[in-house]
Amino acid sequence: MKIFVTGTRGIPGVMGGVETHCEELFPRLASMGFDVTVARRRNYVSDGLTEWRGVRLVDIESPKRKSFEAIIHTFRAINAARRMRADVVHIHAVGPALLVPYAKMLGLRVVFTHHGPDYDRDKWGAAAKAMLRLGERMGCMFADDVIVISDVIRGIIRRKYGRTHRVHLIYNGVSEPELCDCPEYFKELGIEKGRYILGMCRFVPEKNLHHLVSAYAQIKNYELRVKKDSGIKLVLAGDADFEDDYSRRLKQMAKDNGVVLTGFIKGRRLHSLLYNCRCFCLPSSHEGLPIALLEAMSYGARVVVSDIPANLEVGLDSECYFPVGNVDALAARLRNVAERPFARVSYDMSRYDWNRIARQVAEVYNGLDR
């Protein structure tokens, strides 16, 4: 069965939740015998690859403008899928799903994975949010099968569109952690094992990294008042896909408060940061089912996250949550972690196993003939 995948910026090594999802999932499906092609946005990749871990890679031009790139790339990718005589087009995210009816008009079978209501993201204006809502509607109304990555999203589809038939709850996954140290990198950053808080995501408003920096500043000011210094630092791993006013303000705010900025990183550097952090923090106002949180849990990191539905669905202890947007409450949670000894936590990650998830997606593909 030929599977053509679009809606991702690309794989491998492109930062983002959908990108990580595709990077983990589709090589596993290829190893199960599916003929998988992933369409990549040419401006995000420069590795020259045409195949990776059994997955064919097709680079397609798209304008690097956040308002247009996804929809134009998806249109071109669907046309490429038809030329390749794909059996299934697998479209990821609500923006690209706007073109599900177009794929159906071309006679293609479509699976749509809903990664979350992207129209809730703060970075979008009113017109873009309206188009994203329309994309969600088109995907949910016209795709042959819909995959949702959380029960929260399944509830959204049921309430808004009345769709329950051929809707499959298949969680995001997490790989086996690579437990490692990278002392030369830590020396470069000026940090020590177990003595930093880690934030890891793209620099966009809905991730609320400005709240994390503000909370960290409160902790430092508190320590100055009581004449002590825990030595805890804040490390932000990530950057903006599109440099804008928000990302520039965030970086300046971070520098003013002594925050360590790493930029986009991967491999041993990222794994060592996850393995050795005092805690991982995700203060988002919007998520689907955050892979970054699952990754941190797989490394045994203590976590502090906002109490949005997607994070609550993970089922952490109550002390791991704080009210979204409440900087004082976030600072209190982080101060509590900073004052406790460095320790790792054991979580049950069984339902986030990528091999299990790949088998579930394969069942969806094989069920398209029924």
Short mmCIF file of C-alpha atoms in Angstrom, two decimals:
data_model
loop_
_atom_site.label_atom_id
_atom_site.label_comp_id
_atom_site.label_asym_id
_atom_site.label_seq_id
_atom_site.Cartn_x
_atom_site.Cartn_y
_atom_site.Cartn_z
CA MET A 1 0.00 0.00 0.00
CA LYS A 2 1.40 3.41 -1.04
CA ILE A 3 1.12 6.06 1.67
CA PHE A 4 1.83 9.71 0.88
CA VAL A 5 2.32 11.99 3.88
CA THR A 6 1.91 15.77 4.01
CA GLY A 7 1.28 18.44 6.64
CA THR A 8 4.76 18.21 8.19
CA ARG A 9 7.65 20.58 7.54
CA GLY A 10 9.87 17.56 7.06
CA ILE A 11 11.97 14.80 8.56
CA PRO A 12 14.50 14.07 9.98
CA GLY A 13 15.71 16.60 12.53
CA VAL A 14 13.14 19.37 11.98
CA MET A 15 11.89 20.75 15.28
CA GLY A 16 8.16 20.56 16.00
CA GLY A 17 5.55 18.24 17.44
CA VAL A 18 4.10 17.09 14.10
CA GLU A 19 7.63 16.68 12.74
CA THR A 20 8.72 14.50 15.67
CA HIS A 21 5.51 12.47 15.33
CA CYS A 22 6.18 11.79 11.65
CA GLU A 23 9.88 11.11 12.19
CA GLU A 24 9.08 8.37 14.70
CA LEU A 25 5.97 6.90 13.09
CA PHE A 26 6.64 6.51 9.39
CA PRO A 27 9.96 4.62 9.44
CA ARG A 28 8.19 2.06 11.63
CA LEU A 29 5.34 1.79 9.12
CA ALA A 30 7.87 1.44 6.29
CA SER A 31 9.52 -1.44 8.17
CA MET A 32 6.08 -3.10 8.34
CA GLY A 33 5.89 -3.20 4.54
CA PHE A 34 4.09 0.05 3.69
CA ASP A 35 5.48 2.10 0.80
CA VAL A 36 5.78 5.50 2.52
CA THR A 37 6.64 8.87 0.96
CA VAL A 38 6.89 12.03 3.06
CA ALA A 39 6.59 15.43 1.38
CA ARG A 40 9.01 17.95 2.90
CA ARG A 41 9.01 21.74 2.65
CA ARG A 42 12.20 22.46 0.78
CA ASN A 43 13.05 25.60 2.78
CA TYR A 44 13.27 23.58 6.03
CA VAL A 45 15.69 20.90 4.82
CA SER A 46 19.13 21.03 3.25
CA ASP A 47 20.40 17.48 3.70
CA GLY A 48 19.87 16.34 0.10
CA LEU A 49 18.21 13.12 1.27
CA THR A 50 15.81 11.22 -0.97
CA GLU A 51 15.34 8.30 1.45
CA TRP A 52 15.68 7.93 5.20
CA ARG A 53 15.11 4.77 7.26
CA GLY A 54 13.02 3.22 4.51
CA VAL A 55 10.89 6.34 3.89
CA ARG A 56 11.06 8.12 0.53
CA LEU A 57 11.49 11.88 0.83
CA VAL A 58 10.17 14.36 -1.73
CA ASP A 59 11.14 18.02 -1.35
CA ILE A 60 8.48 20.43 -2.60
CA GLU A 61 8.82 24.20 -2.82
CA SER A 62 6.67 26.39 -0.56
CA PRO A 63 6.84 30.07 0.35
CA LYS A 64 8.40 30.61 3.78
CA ARG A 65 5.53 32.74 5.01
CA LYS A 66 3.56 31.35 7.91
CA SER A 67 0.21 32.40 6.43
CA PHE A 68 0.64 30.55 3.12
CA GLU A 69 3.36 27.93 3.28
CA ALA A 70 1.31 25.03 4.70
CA ILE A 71 -1.65 25.32 2.36
CA ILE A 72 0.43 25.88 -0.82
CA HIS A 73 2.76 23.02 0.07
CA THR A 74 -0.19 20.71 0.79
CA PHE A 75 -1.82 21.56 -2.55
CA ARG A 76 1.39 20.70 -4.40
CA ALA A 77 1.90 17.58 -2.29
CA ILE A 78 -1.59 16.24 -3.04
CA ASN A 79 -0.95 16.71 -6.75
CA ALA A 80 2.33 14.82 -6.35
CA ALA A 81 0.50 12.05 -4.51
CA ARG A 82 -1.91 11.63 -7.40
CA ARG A 83 0.93 11.52 -9.93
CA MET A 84 2.57 8.81 -7.83
CA ARG A 85 -0.73 6.87 -7.72
CA ALA A 86 -0.76 6.83 -3.92
CA ASP A 87 -3.36 4.62 -2.26
CA VAL A 88 -3.67 6.90 0.77
CA VAL A 89 -2.85 10.52 1.49
CA HIS A 90 -2.18 11.03 5.19
CA ILE A 91 -2.67 14.72 6.06
CA HIS A 92 -1.42 16.09 9.38
CA ALA A 93 -2.82 19.12 11.24
CA VAL A 94 -5.93 21.25 10.74
CA GLY A 95 -4.35 23.83 8.40
CA PRO A 96 -3.40 21.35 5.66
CA ALA A 97 -6.73 19.54 6.23
CA LEU A 98 -8.42 22.42 4.41
CA LEU A 99 -7.54 20.50 1.23
CA VAL A 100 -9.02 17.15 2.25
CA PRO A 101 -12.02 17.72 -0.11
CA TYR A 102 -9.61 18.47 -2.95
CA ALA A 103 -7.79 15.18 -2.36
CA LYS A 104 -11.12 13.37 -2.33
CA MET A 105 -12.12 15.06 -5.62
CA LEU A 106 -8.95 13.58 -7.15
CA GLY A 107 -10.08 10.12 -6.07
CA LEU A 108 -7.61 9.70 -3.22
CA ARG A 109 -8.39 8.05 0.09
CA VAL A 110 -7.55 10.35 2.97
CA VAL A 111 -6.53 9.83 6.58
CA PHE A 112 -6.42 13.01 8.64
CA THR A 113 -4.54 13.28 11.94
CA HIS A 114 -5.87 16.06 14.17
CA HIS A 115 -2.96 17.24 16.31
CA GLY A 116 -4.91 19.94 18.13
CA PRO A 117 -7.04 23.07 17.52
CA ASP A 118 -4.32 25.26 16.02
CA TYR A 119 -6.77 28.16 15.72
CA ASP A 120 -6.31 28.63 19.48
CA ARG A 121 -2.67 29.57 18.95
CA ASP A 122 -1.94 33.20 19.78
CA LYS A 123 0.28 33.73 16.74
CA TRP A 124 -2.64 33.69 14.30
CA GLY A 125 -4.81 36.66 13.36
CA ALA A 126 -8.59 36.52 12.90
CA ALA A 127 -8.48 35.56 9.21
CA ALA A 128 -5.94 32.78 9.75
CA LYS A 129 -7.92 31.41 12.69
CA ALA A 130 -11.06 31.32 10.55
CA MET A 131 -9.21 29.33 7.87
CA LEU A 132 -7.83 26.91 10.47
CA ARG A 133 -11.33 26.33 11.84
CA LEU A 134 -12.50 25.67 8.29
CA GLY A 135 -9.59 23.27 7.84
CA GLU A 136 -10.65 21.36 10.93
CA ARG A 137 -14.20 21.15 9.58
CA MET A 138 -13.07 19.95 6.16
CA GLY A 139 -10.82 17.30 7.68
CA CYS A 140 -13.42 16.04 10.12
CA MET A 141 -16.29 16.05 7.62
CA PHE A 142 -14.61 14.58 4.54
CA ALA A 143 -11.61 12.42 5.53
CA ASP A 144 -12.22 8.68 5.27
CA ASP A 145 -10.68 8.20 8.73
CA VAL A 146 -9.69 10.67 11.43
CA ILE A 147 -6.94 10.01 13.97
CA VAL A 148 -6.90 12.10 17.15
CA ILE A 149 -3.92 12.21 19.50
CA SER A 150 -5.91 12.84 22.68
CA ASP A 151 -9.35 12.22 24.11
CA VAL A 152 -9.75 15.99 24.42
CA ILE A 153 -9.57 16.30 20.62
CA ARG A 154 -11.96 13.37 20.16
CA GLY A 155 -14.45 15.28 22.33
CA ILE A 156 -14.03 18.41 20.19
CA ILE A 157 -14.84 16.46 17.02
CA ARG A 158 -17.86 14.83 18.62
CA ARG A 159 -19.29 18.12 19.95
CA LYS A 160 -18.61 20.31 16.92
CA TYR A 161 -19.25 17.94 14.03
CA GLY A 162 -21.11 15.00 15.52
CA ARG A 163 -18.51 12.63 14.10
CA THR A 164 -17.82 9.42 15.98
CA HIS A 165 -17.59 6.94 13.08
CA ARG A 166 -14.06 6.00 11.98
CA VAL A 167 -12.47 8.29 14.56
CA HIS A 168 -9.45 6.64 16.19
CA LEU A 169 -7.74 7.70 19.41
CA ILE A 170 -4.02 7.03 18.91
CA TYR A 171 -1.74 8.86 21.30
CA ASN A 172 1.51 10.60 20.49
CA GLY A 173 4.49 8.49 21.40
CA VAL A 174 7.94 8.74 22.85
CA SER A 175 11.11 6.85 21.99
CA GLU A 176 13.45 5.05 24.33
CA PRO A 177 15.56 7.77 25.97
CA GLU A 178 19.24 8.12 25.15
CA LEU A 179 20.69 8.53 28.63
CA CYS A 180 23.90 10.47 28.23
CA ASP A 181 26.07 13.28 29.49
CA CYS A 182 27.68 15.99 27.39
CA PRO A 183 30.07 17.74 29.79
CA GLU A 184 31.79 19.81 27.11
CA TYR A 185 28.44 21.25 26.04
CA PHE A 186 27.43 21.98 29.64
CA LYS A 187 30.73 23.80 30.13
CA GLU A 188 30.03 25.81 26.98
CA LEU A 189 26.59 26.80 28.32
CA GLY A 190 27.89 27.47 31.84
CA ILE A 191 25.47 25.06 33.54
CA GLU A 192 25.80 22.06 35.86
CA LYS A 193 24.00 18.72 35.98
CA GLY A 194 20.83 18.88 38.05
CA ARG A 195 21.07 22.65 38.53
CA TYR A 196 18.87 24.05 35.79
CA ILE A 197 15.23 24.23 34.74
CA LEU A 198 14.60 23.28 31.11
CA GLY A 199 12.07 24.72 28.68
CA MET A 200 12.05 23.11 25.23
CA CYS A 201 9.83 24.30 22.39
CA ARG A 202 9.47 26.80 19.56
CA PHE A 203 9.41 30.46 20.54
CA VAL A 204 5.75 31.21 19.84
CA PRO A 205 3.28 33.06 22.10
CA GLU A 206 1.08 30.11 23.07
CA LYS A 207 4.03 28.29 24.65
CA ASN A 208 4.09 31.09 27.27
CA LEU A 209 7.86 31.05 27.63
CA HIS A 210 7.64 34.69 28.71
CA HIS A 211 5.72 33.44 31.76
CA LEU A 212 8.51 30.97 32.47
CA VAL A 213 11.14 33.71 32.27
CA SER A 214 9.04 35.95 34.54
CA ALA A 215 8.64 33.14 37.06
CA TYR A 216 12.38 32.49 36.99
CA ALA A 217 13.03 36.19 37.59
CA GLN A 218 10.77 35.99 40.68
CA ILE A 219 12.84 33.08 42.02
CA LYS A 220 16.09 35.01 41.52
CA ASN A 221 14.66 38.13 43.17
CA TYR A 222 13.44 36.04 46.11
CA GLU A 223 16.89 34.56 46.55
CA LEU A 224 18.45 38.03 46.54
CA ARG A 225 16.05 39.13 49.28
CA VAL A 226 16.92 36.20 51.54
CA LYS A 227 20.63 36.47 50.67
CA LYS A 228 21.02 33.00 49.20
CA ASP A 229 21.57 31.61 45.73
CA SER A 230 20.48 28.09 44.80
CA GLY A 231 22.56 28.27 41.63
CA ILE A 232 19.55 27.10 39.60
CA LYS A 233 19.57 28.41 36.03
CA LEU A 234 16.92 28.47 33.34
CA VAL A 235 17.74 26.96 29.94
CA LEU A 236 15.50 27.53 26.91
CA ALA A 237 16.14 25.06 24.10
CA GLY A 238 14.53 26.18 20.85
CA ASP A 239 13.98 29.19 18.66
CA ALA A 240 11.44 30.70 16.30
CA ASP A 241 10.74 29.34 12.81
CA PHE A 242 9.90 32.91 11.83
CA GLU A 243 11.67 35.69 13.72
CA ASP A 244 9.02 38.17 14.84
CA ASP A 245 8.34 40.76 17.52
CA TYR A 246 7.42 38.11 20.08
CA SER A 247 10.55 36.01 19.62
CA ARG A 248 12.77 39.10 19.68
CA ARG A 249 11.14 40.35 22.90
CA LEU A 250 11.41 36.91 24.48
CA LYS A 251 15.11 36.63 23.68
CA GLN A 252 15.83 40.09 25.06
CA MET A 253 13.79 39.30 28.19
CA ALA A 254 15.74 36.07 28.60
CA LYS A 255 19.12 37.79 28.24
CA ASP A 256 18.11 40.48 30.74
CA ASN A 257 17.37 37.77 33.32
CA GLY A 258 20.42 35.57 32.79
CA VAL A 259 18.58 32.80 30.94
CA VAL A 260 20.66 30.40 28.83
CA LEU A 261 19.52 30.24 25.19
CA THR A 262 20.68 27.24 23.16
CA GLY A 263 18.87 27.74 19.85
CA PHE A 264 17.58 24.67 18.00
CA ILE A 265 19.52 21.59 19.16
CA LYS A 266 19.19 17.83 18.74
CA GLY A 267 21.09 14.61 19.39
CA ARG A 268 23.37 14.19 22.41
CA ARG A 269 23.17 17.84 23.38
CA LEU A 270 19.40 17.75 23.68
CA HIS A 271 19.33 14.31 25.29
CA SER A 272 21.87 15.35 27.92
CA LEU A 273 19.79 18.44 28.75
CA LEU A 274 16.69 16.30 29.22
CA TYR A 275 18.49 13.70 31.32
CA ASN A 276 20.16 16.12 33.71
CA CYS A 277 17.60 18.88 34.29
CA ARG A 278 16.25 19.62 37.76
CA CYS A 279 12.83 19.88 36.11
CA PHE A 280 11.18 20.39 32.75
CA CYS A 281 8.60 23.16 32.41
CA LEU A 282 5.89 23.60 29.77
CA PRO A 283 3.64 26.59 30.60
CA SER A 284 1.61 26.47 27.34
CA SER A 285 -1.89 27.79 26.84
CA HIS A 286 -2.41 25.39 23.92
CA GLU A 287 -1.25 21.84 23.13
CA GLY A 288 -2.50 18.74 21.34
CA LEU A 289 -0.64 16.09 23.31
CA PRO A 290 2.85 17.55 23.84
CA ILE A 291 5.65 15.27 22.69
CA ALA A 292 8.16 17.48 24.51
CA LEU A 293 6.44 16.67 27.82
CA LEU A 294 6.41 12.95 27.03
CA GLU A 295 10.10 13.10 26.13
CA ALA A 296 10.95 14.79 29.42
CA MET A 297 8.97 12.15 31.30
CA SER A 298 10.79 9.36 29.46
CA TYR A 299 14.05 10.79 30.82
CA GLY A 300 12.65 10.74 34.35
CA ALA A 301 12.57 14.51 34.70
CA ARG A 302 10.35 16.18 37.23
CA VAL A 303 7.82 18.25 35.31
CA VAL A 304 5.87 21.44 35.95
CA VAL A 305 3.16 22.12 33.37
CA SER A 306 0.07 24.26 32.89
CA ASP A 307 -3.31 22.77 33.72
CA ILE A 308 -4.69 22.84 30.17
CA PRO A 309 -6.76 19.79 29.12
CA ALA A 310 -4.01 18.22 26.97
CA ASN A 311 -1.55 18.28 29.88
CA LEU A 312 -4.14 17.07 32.38
CA GLU A 313 -4.85 14.07 30.15
CA VAL A 314 -1.33 12.81 30.83
CA GLY A 315 -2.45 12.22 34.44
CA LEU A 316 0.42 13.66 36.46
CA ASP A 317 0.36 14.27 40.22
CA SER A 318 -1.43 17.46 41.21
CA GLU A 319 1.82 19.09 42.33
CA CYS A 320 3.04 19.00 38.73
CA TYR A 321 0.32 21.40 37.55
CA PHE A 322 -0.22 25.13 37.95
CA PRO A 323 -3.08 27.35 36.68
CA VAL A 324 -2.30 28.39 33.12
CA GLY A 325 -1.21 32.02 32.93
CA ASN A 326 -0.58 32.36 36.68
CA VAL A 327 3.06 33.43 36.91
CA ASP A 328 3.05 33.59 40.72
CA ALA A 329 1.80 29.99 40.96
CA LEU A 330 4.38 28.87 38.40
CA ALA A 331 7.16 30.58 40.37
CA ALA A 332 6.00 28.85 43.55
CA ARG A 333 6.06 25.44 41.83
CA LEU A 334 9.53 26.04 40.41
CA ARG A 335 10.88 27.36 43.72
CA ASN A 336 9.62 24.20 45.40
CA VAL A 337 11.48 22.08 42.84
CA ALA A 338 14.62 24.20 43.17
CA GLU A 339 14.67 23.70 46.93
CA ARG A 340 14.37 19.91 46.70
CA PRO A 341 17.29 17.59 45.94
CA PHE A 342 17.87 16.57 42.34
CA ALA A 343 16.07 13.28 41.67
CA ARG A 344 14.55 11.42 38.76
CA VAL A 345 10.97 10.16 38.59
CA SER A 346 9.62 6.88 37.20
CA TYR A 347 6.55 7.27 34.95
CA ASP A 348 4.41 4.64 33.23
CA MET A 349 5.05 5.33 29.53
CA SER A 350 3.51 2.14 28.12
CA ARG A 351 0.66 3.78 26.22
CA TYR A 352 3.12 6.09 24.45
CA ASP A 353 5.14 3.31 22.80
CA TRP A 354 5.79 4.14 19.13
CA ASN A 355 5.77 0.50 18.01
CA ARG A 356 2.31 0.06 19.47
CA ILE A 357 1.21 3.34 17.86
CA ALA A 358 2.54 2.25 14.46
CA ARG A 359 0.51 -0.97 14.67
CA GLN A 360 -2.61 1.08 15.47
CA VAL A 361 -2.06 3.37 12.47
CA ALA A 362 -1.45 0.33 10.25
CA GLU A 363 -4.86 -0.99 11.32
CA VAL A 364 -6.41 2.29 10.19
CA TYR A 365 -4.78 1.99 6.75
CA ASN A 366 -5.77 -1.64 6.34
CA GLY A 367 -9.33 -0.82 7.40
CA LEU A 368 -9.80 1.66 4.55
CA ASP A 369 -10.89 -1.20 2.28
CA ARG A 370 -13.65 -2.21 4.66
#
